[in-house]
Amino acid sequence: HIQVFRFAAQDLTGELRLETLSDYLSALADMMLDATLRHAWTGLRGCHRDQSRFAVIGYGKLGGKELGYASDLDIVFLYDDDAPDAAEIYARFGQRISAWLNSLTPAGLLYETDLRLRPDGVSGLLVSSVQSFDEYQRHKAWTWEHQALTRARYCAGDRAIGAVFERIREEVICQPRDPQKLCDEVIAMRRKMQEGHLNNTQLFDLKHDQGGIVDVEFVVQYLVLAHANRYQV
């Protein structure tokens, strides 16, 4: 909170550009997530190793390094551990992390989190193994979930898992796609979103109205998914 206050002071005096401020707020979130993972692992029931094989993946504004002062964190939890009871241990770990981040203390709230972008959404498991995440993204994920991958990145935890995630992300984004089918699916999802953000005023909603920021984001995501296969490095 002290560091965010410092950013705000620099912001008000014009010392920080918007892009720099977003980078700083995103880097701060990464640091806090990493610290939370390290401390939450200590004393966890069933903890079977000194360091967890666990990583946090950021989506949305966190993934795109576009955080604002009041942004929540769109995150997904991945683990890579062949211990017999790893799934149960890391499920408890994920619950503990979420509780720590969302707990209201005398000093305030650390971060609000949104875990709905995990495989199978709210009906899916809180944490996923790297293998199951890979399988889901390649064979079961909806187009909008691949759109979300265009703004996803490793944020904290085990760097080896982060590297595996980045490989999966690149391979999934670079899959060959039918441009027309992709276009139809992206437009259908955009219309569904518009239905949930109806503007009942005479003012233009810069974010959600037709021609606004979300439309631009969807166009960019379509172009990435349609053409990444031709331009991959």
Coordinates of C-alpha atoms in Angstrom, one line a residue:
H1 CA 0.0 0.0 0.0
I2 CA 2.9 2.3 0.7
Q3 CA 4.4 1.7 -2.7
V4 CA 1.1 2.3 -4.4
F5 CA 0.8 5.6 -2.6
R6 CA 4.2 6.5 -3.9
F7 CA 3.2 5.7 -7.4
A8 CA 0.0 7.8 -7.0
A9 CA 2.0 10.7 -5.7
Q10 CA 4.4 10.5 -8.8
D11 CA 1.3 10.1 -11.0
L12 CA -0.4 13.2 -9.7
T13 CA 2.8 15.3 -10.2
G14 CA 3.2 14.0 -13.7
E15 CA 6.4 12.1 -13.1
L16 CA 5.0 8.8 -14.4
R17 CA 3.7 8.1 -17.8
L18 CA 0.6 5.9 -17.9
E19 CA 2.5 3.0 -19.5
T20 CA 5.2 3.2 -16.8
L21 CA 2.6 3.3 -14.0
S22 CA 0.9 0.2 -15.4
D23 CA 4.3 -1.6 -15.6
Y24 CA 5.2 -0.6 -12.0
L25 CA 1.8 -1.7 -10.6
S26 CA 2.1 -5.0 -12.5
A27 CA 5.6 -5.6 -11.3
L28 CA 4.5 -4.9 -7.8
A29 CA 1.7 -7.5 -8.1
D30 CA 4.2 -10.0 -9.4
M31 CA 6.4 -9.4 -6.4
M32 CA 3.5 -9.7 -3.9
L33 CA 2.3 -12.9 -5.6
D34 CA 5.8 -14.4 -5.3
A35 CA 6.1 -13.4 -1.6
T36 CA 2.6 -14.8 -0.9
L37 CA 3.5 -18.2 -2.5
R38 CA 6.7 -18.5 -0.5
H39 CA 5.0 -17.6 2.8
A40 CA 1.8 -19.6 2.2
W41 CA 3.8 -22.8 1.5
T42 CA 5.5 -22.7 4.9
G43 CA 3.4 -24.7 7.4
L44 CA 0.9 -25.9 4.8
R45 CA -0.6 -29.2 5.8
G46 CA 0.9 -32.0 3.8
C47 CA 3.8 -29.9 2.6
H48 CA 6.3 -32.5 1.2
R49 CA 9.2 -30.4 -0.2
D50 CA 11.1 -27.3 0.6
Q51 CA 10.0 -25.4 -2.5
S52 CA 6.6 -25.8 -4.2
R53 CA 6.4 -26.8 -7.8
F54 CA 3.7 -24.3 -8.4
A55 CA 3.3 -21.1 -10.5
V56 CA 0.8 -18.3 -11.0
I57 CA -0.2 -17.3 -14.5
G58 CA -1.6 -13.9 -15.1
Y59 CA -4.4 -13.1 -17.6
G60 CA -6.2 -9.9 -18.6
K61 CA -4.7 -6.7 -17.3
L62 CA -2.2 -8.5 -15.1
G63 CA -1.1 -10.6 -18.0
G64 CA -0.8 -7.6 -20.3
K65 CA 1.0 -5.5 -17.7
E66 CA -1.9 -3.0 -17.7
L67 CA -2.9 -2.9 -14.1
G68 CA -4.6 0.2 -12.6
Y69 CA -4.9 1.2 -9.0
A70 CA -8.2 -0.8 -8.4
S71 CA -7.6 -3.7 -10.8
D72 CA -8.3 -7.2 -9.7
L73 CA -6.0 -10.1 -10.6
D74 CA -7.1 -12.6 -13.2
I75 CA -4.9 -15.6 -12.3
V76 CA -4.6 -19.3 -13.0
F77 CA -2.7 -21.8 -10.8
L78 CA -0.5 -24.5 -12.3
Y79 CA 1.6 -27.2 -10.7
D80 CA 4.1 -29.9 -11.9
D81 CA 4.7 -32.5 -9.2
D82 CA 4.4 -36.3 -9.4
A83 CA 3.9 -36.8 -5.7
P84 CA 1.0 -39.2 -5.1
D85 CA -1.2 -36.6 -3.3
A86 CA 0.1 -33.6 -5.2
A87 CA -3.4 -32.7 -6.5
E88 CA -4.8 -32.5 -3.0
I89 CA -1.8 -30.6 -1.6
Y90 CA -1.8 -28.0 -4.3
A91 CA -5.6 -27.6 -4.1
R92 CA -5.2 -26.6 -0.5
F93 CA -2.3 -24.4 -1.4
G94 CA -4.4 -22.6 -4.0
Q95 CA -7.2 -22.1 -1.5
R96 CA -4.7 -20.7 1.0
I97 CA -3.2 -18.3 -1.5
S98 CA -6.6 -17.0 -2.6
A99 CA -7.7 -16.5 1.0
W100 CA -4.5 -14.6 1.9
L101 CA -4.9 -12.3 -1.1
N102 CA -8.6 -11.6 -0.6
S103 CA -8.7 -11.3 3.2
L104 CA -9.7 -7.9 4.6
T105 CA -7.3 -6.9 7.3
P106 CA -6.9 -3.7 9.4
A107 CA -4.5 -2.6 6.7
G108 CA -7.0 -3.2 3.9
L109 CA -7.3 -5.8 1.1
L110 CA -4.2 -7.0 -0.7
Y111 CA -5.8 -7.9 -4.0
E112 CA -9.2 -9.1 -5.3
T113 CA -8.7 -12.2 -7.4
D114 CA -10.6 -13.7 -10.3
L115 CA -10.0 -17.4 -10.9
R116 CA -12.7 -18.0 -13.5
L117 CA -10.3 -18.3 -16.4
R118 CA -9.0 -21.6 -15.2
P119 CA -9.8 -24.7 -17.3
D120 CA -13.6 -25.4 -17.2
G121 CA -14.2 -22.1 -15.4
V122 CA -16.0 -22.0 -12.1
S123 CA -16.9 -25.7 -12.4
G124 CA -13.2 -26.7 -12.9
L125 CA -10.5 -27.5 -10.4
L126 CA -8.9 -24.6 -8.6
V127 CA -5.4 -25.8 -9.6
S128 CA -4.4 -27.7 -12.7
S129 CA -1.4 -29.8 -13.5
V130 CA 0.8 -28.6 -16.4
Q131 CA -0.2 -31.7 -18.3
S132 CA -3.9 -31.3 -17.9
F133 CA -3.7 -27.6 -18.8
D134 CA -1.8 -28.5 -22.0
E135 CA -4.4 -31.1 -22.9
Y136 CA -7.3 -28.8 -22.2
Q137 CA -5.9 -25.9 -24.2
R138 CA -5.1 -28.1 -27.2
H139 CA -8.3 -30.1 -27.4
K140 CA -11.1 -28.7 -25.2
A141 CA -10.7 -24.9 -24.9
W142 CA -13.1 -22.5 -26.5
T143 CA -12.0 -19.8 -28.9
W144 CA -12.4 -17.1 -26.3
E145 CA -10.0 -19.0 -24.0
H146 CA -7.4 -18.9 -26.8
Q147 CA -8.2 -15.2 -27.1
A148 CA -7.4 -14.8 -23.4
L149 CA -4.1 -16.6 -23.9
T150 CA -2.9 -13.7 -26.1
R151 CA -2.7 -11.6 -22.9
A152 CA -1.4 -14.3 -20.5
R153 CA 2.1 -14.6 -19.0
Y154 CA 4.0 -16.3 -16.1
C155 CA 3.9 -14.0 -13.0
A156 CA 5.3 -15.9 -10.0
G157 CA 6.4 -19.2 -8.5
D158 CA 8.4 -22.0 -10.2
R159 CA 10.2 -20.6 -13.2
A160 CA 10.4 -24.0 -14.9
I161 CA 6.7 -24.2 -14.9
G162 CA 6.5 -20.7 -16.3
A163 CA 8.8 -21.7 -19.2
V164 CA 6.6 -24.7 -19.9
F165 CA 3.5 -22.5 -19.8
E166 CA 5.1 -20.1 -22.3
R167 CA 5.8 -23.0 -24.7
I168 CA 2.3 -24.2 -24.4
R169 CA 0.9 -20.7 -25.0
E170 CA 3.0 -20.2 -28.1
E171 CA 2.1 -23.5 -29.6
V172 CA -1.6 -23.1 -29.0
I173 CA -1.7 -19.5 -30.3
C174 CA 0.2 -20.6 -33.4
Q175 CA -2.1 -23.5 -34.3
P176 CA -3.5 -23.2 -37.9
R177 CA -7.0 -21.9 -37.9
D178 CA -9.8 -21.4 -40.4
P179 CA -9.9 -17.5 -40.6
Q180 CA -13.7 -17.4 -41.4
K181 CA -14.7 -19.8 -38.7
L182 CA -12.4 -18.0 -36.2
C183 CA -14.0 -14.6 -37.3
D184 CA -17.5 -16.0 -36.7
E185 CA -16.6 -17.3 -33.2
V186 CA -14.9 -14.1 -32.2
I187 CA -17.9 -12.0 -33.3
A188 CA -20.3 -14.3 -31.5
M189 CA -18.4 -13.9 -28.3
R190 CA -18.2 -10.1 -28.7
R191 CA -22.0 -9.9 -29.2
K192 CA -22.5 -12.0 -26.1
M193 CA -20.3 -9.6 -24.1
Q194 CA -22.2 -6.6 -25.4
E195 CA -25.5 -8.1 -24.2
G196 CA -24.0 -8.0 -20.7
H197 CA -22.9 -4.4 -20.9
L198 CA -25.9 -2.5 -22.3
N199 CA -25.5 1.3 -22.3
N200 CA -28.7 3.0 -21.3
T201 CA -27.3 6.5 -21.5
Q202 CA -26.7 8.9 -24.3
L203 CA -23.0 9.0 -23.5
F204 CA -20.5 6.9 -25.4
D205 CA -19.0 4.1 -23.3
L206 CA -15.3 4.2 -24.3
K207 CA -14.7 0.6 -23.2
H208 CA -17.8 -1.4 -24.1
D209 CA -19.7 0.4 -26.9
Q210 CA -19.3 -0.5 -30.5
G211 CA -16.0 0.9 -31.7
G212 CA -14.6 1.1 -28.2
I213 CA -11.6 -0.4 -26.5
V214 CA -13.0 -4.0 -26.2
D215 CA -13.7 -4.0 -30.0
V216 CA -10.1 -3.0 -30.6
E217 CA -8.9 -5.8 -28.3
F218 CA -11.1 -8.4 -30.1
V219 CA -9.8 -7.3 -33.5
V220 CA -6.2 -7.6 -32.3
Q221 CA -6.8 -11.0 -30.7
Y222 CA -8.5 -12.2 -33.9
L223 CA -5.5 -11.1 -36.0
V224 CA -3.0 -12.8 -33.6
L225 CA -4.9 -16.1 -33.7
A226 CA -5.5 -16.0 -37.4
H227 CA -1.9 -15.1 -38.5
A228 CA 0.5 -16.2 -35.7
N229 CA 1.1 -19.5 -37.5
R230 CA 2.5 -17.7 -40.5
Y231 CA 4.7 -15.3 -38.5
Q232 CA 5.9 -17.4 -35.6
V233 CA 9.6 -17.0 -34.8

